[in-house]
Tab-separated table of C-alpha atoms in Angstrom:
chain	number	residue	atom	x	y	z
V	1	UNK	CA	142.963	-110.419	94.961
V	2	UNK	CA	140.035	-109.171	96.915
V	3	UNK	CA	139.426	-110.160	100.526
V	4	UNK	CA	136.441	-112.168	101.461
V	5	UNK	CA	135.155	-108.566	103.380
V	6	UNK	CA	135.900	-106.729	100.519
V	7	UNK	CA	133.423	-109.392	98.658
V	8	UNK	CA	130.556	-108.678	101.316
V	9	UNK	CA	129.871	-105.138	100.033
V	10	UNK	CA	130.492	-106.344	96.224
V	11	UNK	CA	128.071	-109.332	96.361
V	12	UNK	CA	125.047	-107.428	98.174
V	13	UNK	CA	125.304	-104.829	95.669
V	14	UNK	CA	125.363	-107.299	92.851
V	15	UNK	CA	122.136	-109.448	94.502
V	16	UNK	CA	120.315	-105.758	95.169
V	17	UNK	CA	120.725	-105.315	91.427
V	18	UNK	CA	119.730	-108.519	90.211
V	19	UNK	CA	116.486	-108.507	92.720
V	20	UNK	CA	115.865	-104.851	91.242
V	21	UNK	CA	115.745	-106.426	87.420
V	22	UNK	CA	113.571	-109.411	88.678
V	23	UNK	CA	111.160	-106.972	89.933
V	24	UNK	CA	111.779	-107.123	93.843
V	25	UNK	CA	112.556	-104.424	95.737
V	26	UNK	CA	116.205	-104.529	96.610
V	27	UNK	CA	116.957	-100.664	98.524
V	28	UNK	CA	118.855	-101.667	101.706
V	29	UNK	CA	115.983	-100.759	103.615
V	30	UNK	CA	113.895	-102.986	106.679
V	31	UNK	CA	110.672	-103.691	104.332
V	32	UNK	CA	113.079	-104.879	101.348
V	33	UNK	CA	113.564	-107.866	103.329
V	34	UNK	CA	109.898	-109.652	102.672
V	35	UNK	CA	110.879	-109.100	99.083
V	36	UNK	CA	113.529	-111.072	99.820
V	37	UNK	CA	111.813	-113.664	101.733
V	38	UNK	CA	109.014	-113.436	98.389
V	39	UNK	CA	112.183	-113.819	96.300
V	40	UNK	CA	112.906	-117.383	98.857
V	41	UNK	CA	109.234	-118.523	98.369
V	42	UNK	CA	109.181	-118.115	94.610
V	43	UNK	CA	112.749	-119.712	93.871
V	44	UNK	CA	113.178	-122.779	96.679
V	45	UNK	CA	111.225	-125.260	98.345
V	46	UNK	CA	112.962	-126.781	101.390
V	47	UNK	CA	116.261	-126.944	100.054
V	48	UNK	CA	115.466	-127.710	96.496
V	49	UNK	CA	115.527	-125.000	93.884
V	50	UNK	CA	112.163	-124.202	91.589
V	51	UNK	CA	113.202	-125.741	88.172
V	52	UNK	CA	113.997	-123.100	85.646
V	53	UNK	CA	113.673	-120.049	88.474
V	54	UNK	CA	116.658	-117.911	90.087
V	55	UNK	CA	118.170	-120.438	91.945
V	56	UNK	CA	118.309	-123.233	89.736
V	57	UNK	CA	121.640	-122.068	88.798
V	58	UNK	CA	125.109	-121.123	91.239
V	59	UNK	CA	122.974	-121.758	94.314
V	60	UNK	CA	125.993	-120.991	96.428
V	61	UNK	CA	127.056	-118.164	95.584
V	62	UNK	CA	123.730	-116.541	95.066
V	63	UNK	CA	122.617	-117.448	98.381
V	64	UNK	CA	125.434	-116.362	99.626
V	65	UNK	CA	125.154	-112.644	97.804
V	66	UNK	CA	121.175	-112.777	99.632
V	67	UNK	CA	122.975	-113.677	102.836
V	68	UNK	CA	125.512	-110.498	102.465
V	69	UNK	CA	122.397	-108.324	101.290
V	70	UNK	CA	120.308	-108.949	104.528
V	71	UNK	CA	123.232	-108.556	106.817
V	72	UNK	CA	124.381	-104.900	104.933
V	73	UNK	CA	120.448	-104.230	105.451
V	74	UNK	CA	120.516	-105.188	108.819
V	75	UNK	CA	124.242	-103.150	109.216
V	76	UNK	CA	122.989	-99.805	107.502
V	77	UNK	CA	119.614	-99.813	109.062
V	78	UNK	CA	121.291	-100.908	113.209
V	79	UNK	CA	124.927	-100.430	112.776
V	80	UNK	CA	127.984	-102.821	112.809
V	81	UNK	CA	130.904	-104.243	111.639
V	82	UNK	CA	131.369	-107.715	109.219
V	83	UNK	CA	134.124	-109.791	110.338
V	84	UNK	CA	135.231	-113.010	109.058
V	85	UNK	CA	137.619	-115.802	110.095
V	86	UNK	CA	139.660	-117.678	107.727
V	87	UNK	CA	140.300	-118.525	104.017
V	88	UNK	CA	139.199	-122.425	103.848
V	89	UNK	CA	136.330	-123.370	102.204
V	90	UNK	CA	133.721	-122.600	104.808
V	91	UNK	CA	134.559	-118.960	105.618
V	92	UNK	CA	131.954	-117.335	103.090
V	93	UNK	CA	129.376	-119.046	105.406
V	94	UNK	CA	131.026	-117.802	108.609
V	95	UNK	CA	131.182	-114.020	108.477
V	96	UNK	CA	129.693	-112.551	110.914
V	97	UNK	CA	128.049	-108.986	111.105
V	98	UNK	CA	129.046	-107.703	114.633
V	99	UNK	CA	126.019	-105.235	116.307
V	100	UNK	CA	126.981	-102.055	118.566
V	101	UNK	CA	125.038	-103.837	121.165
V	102	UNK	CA	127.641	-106.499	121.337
V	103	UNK	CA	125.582	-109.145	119.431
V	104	UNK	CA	127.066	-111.157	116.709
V	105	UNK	CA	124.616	-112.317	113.922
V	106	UNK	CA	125.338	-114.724	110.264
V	107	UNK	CA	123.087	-113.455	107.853
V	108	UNK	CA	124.567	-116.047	105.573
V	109	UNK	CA	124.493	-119.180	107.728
V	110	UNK	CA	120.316	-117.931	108.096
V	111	UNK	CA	119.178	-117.276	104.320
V	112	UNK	CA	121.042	-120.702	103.850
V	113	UNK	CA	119.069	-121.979	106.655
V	114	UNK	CA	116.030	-120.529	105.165
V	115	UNK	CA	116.587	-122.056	101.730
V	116	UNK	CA	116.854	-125.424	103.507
V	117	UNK	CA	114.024	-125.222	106.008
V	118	UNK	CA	111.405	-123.059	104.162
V	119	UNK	CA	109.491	-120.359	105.361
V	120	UNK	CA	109.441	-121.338	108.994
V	121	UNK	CA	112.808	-119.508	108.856
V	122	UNK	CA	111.671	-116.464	107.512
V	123	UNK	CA	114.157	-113.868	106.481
V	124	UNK	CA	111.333	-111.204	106.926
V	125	UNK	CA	110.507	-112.436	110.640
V	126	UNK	CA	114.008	-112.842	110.965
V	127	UNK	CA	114.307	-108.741	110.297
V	128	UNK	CA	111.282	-108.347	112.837
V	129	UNK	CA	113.460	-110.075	115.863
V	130	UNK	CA	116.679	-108.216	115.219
V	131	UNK	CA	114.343	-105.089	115.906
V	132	UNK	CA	114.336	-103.664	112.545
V	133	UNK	CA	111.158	-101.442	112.106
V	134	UNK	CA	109.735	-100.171	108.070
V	135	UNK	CA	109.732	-96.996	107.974
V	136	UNK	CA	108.814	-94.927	105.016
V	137	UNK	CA	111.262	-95.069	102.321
V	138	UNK	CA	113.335	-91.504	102.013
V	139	UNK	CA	114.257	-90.892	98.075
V	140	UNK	CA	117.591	-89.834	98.846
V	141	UNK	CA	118.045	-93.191	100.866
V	142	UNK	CA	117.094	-95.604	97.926
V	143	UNK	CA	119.568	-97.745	96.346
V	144	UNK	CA	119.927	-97.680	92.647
V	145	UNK	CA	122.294	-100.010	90.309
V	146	UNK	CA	124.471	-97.927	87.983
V	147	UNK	CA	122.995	-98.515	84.480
C-alpha cells in the first residue's frame, strides 16, 4: 500500500497529464499555474461543477491531484518538503508543503478553497504571493507524460 506522500508525486503527475490532453499547459513550471486557474474558471463556479466539464465527475480526488500539482510546482520551482499528518479521512486535505524559508503552505486546502470561492482565490495570484516569477520555459525542463 502506498503512503499518502508517496500519492503526492503520483497524483500531480497524473493531473499534469490529464491537463496536457485537455489542452492546458501542465510543465511544473510558475506560468502553468494560470492554466490551471483557466482550467478552475472553465470547470467550477463557486463550488458547483460546470455540467458535463472536468469536474463534474470525482471532484475530490481531482481537486485534490490540482492541489498536489500546484504545491510540486511551487516545491520544484522554491524548494521544500511535503509532509502530512495522519491516515483519517481528512489527511489528503492536510499535507502540507514545508518552504526552506520555514513557511508551511496547503496547496490542497487552497485549490479546494478556490473551487468553492471562485476566482477571488486565484491559484495564479496565489503563485504571484508565494514569489514565484515566469520565466522562459527551458526544453530540457518541460514535463512530458509517457505515451
Amino acid at each position: 500500500m502506498t503512503s499518502l506522500l508517496d500519492d503526492i508525486l503520483t497524483s500531480a503527475r497524473w493531473i499534469a497529464c490529464a491537463l496536457n490532453s485537455s489542452g492546458y499547459t501542465a510543465d511544473f513550471t510558475p506560468g502553468s499555474l494560470r492554466d490551471v486557474e483557466r482550467f478552475m474558471v472553465e470547470h467550477s463556479d463557486h463550488g458547483v461543477a460546470v455540467a458535463g466539464g472536468l469536474l463534474a465527475t470525482e471532484v475530490e480526488p481531482r481537486l485534490f491531484a490540482l492541489g498536489t500539482y500546484v504545491g510540486e510546482t511551487v516545491r520544484r520551482t522554491r524548494g521544500g518538503t511535503w509532509g502530512a499528518d495522519g491516515d483519517g479521512p481528512t489527511a489528503e486535505m492536510n499535507i502540507a508543503l514545508h518552504l526552506p524559508d520555514g513557511s508551511i503552505i496547503w496547496p490542497v486546502q487552497r485549490v479546494v478553497k478556490r473551487f468553492r470561492n471562485g476566482p477571488e482565490d486565484s491559484i495564479a495570484f496565489y503563485g504571484v504571493v508565494l514569489g514565484l516569477t515566469d520565466t522562459p520555459r527551458q526544453p530540457h525542463h518541460r514535463f512530458r507524460c509517457r505515451e
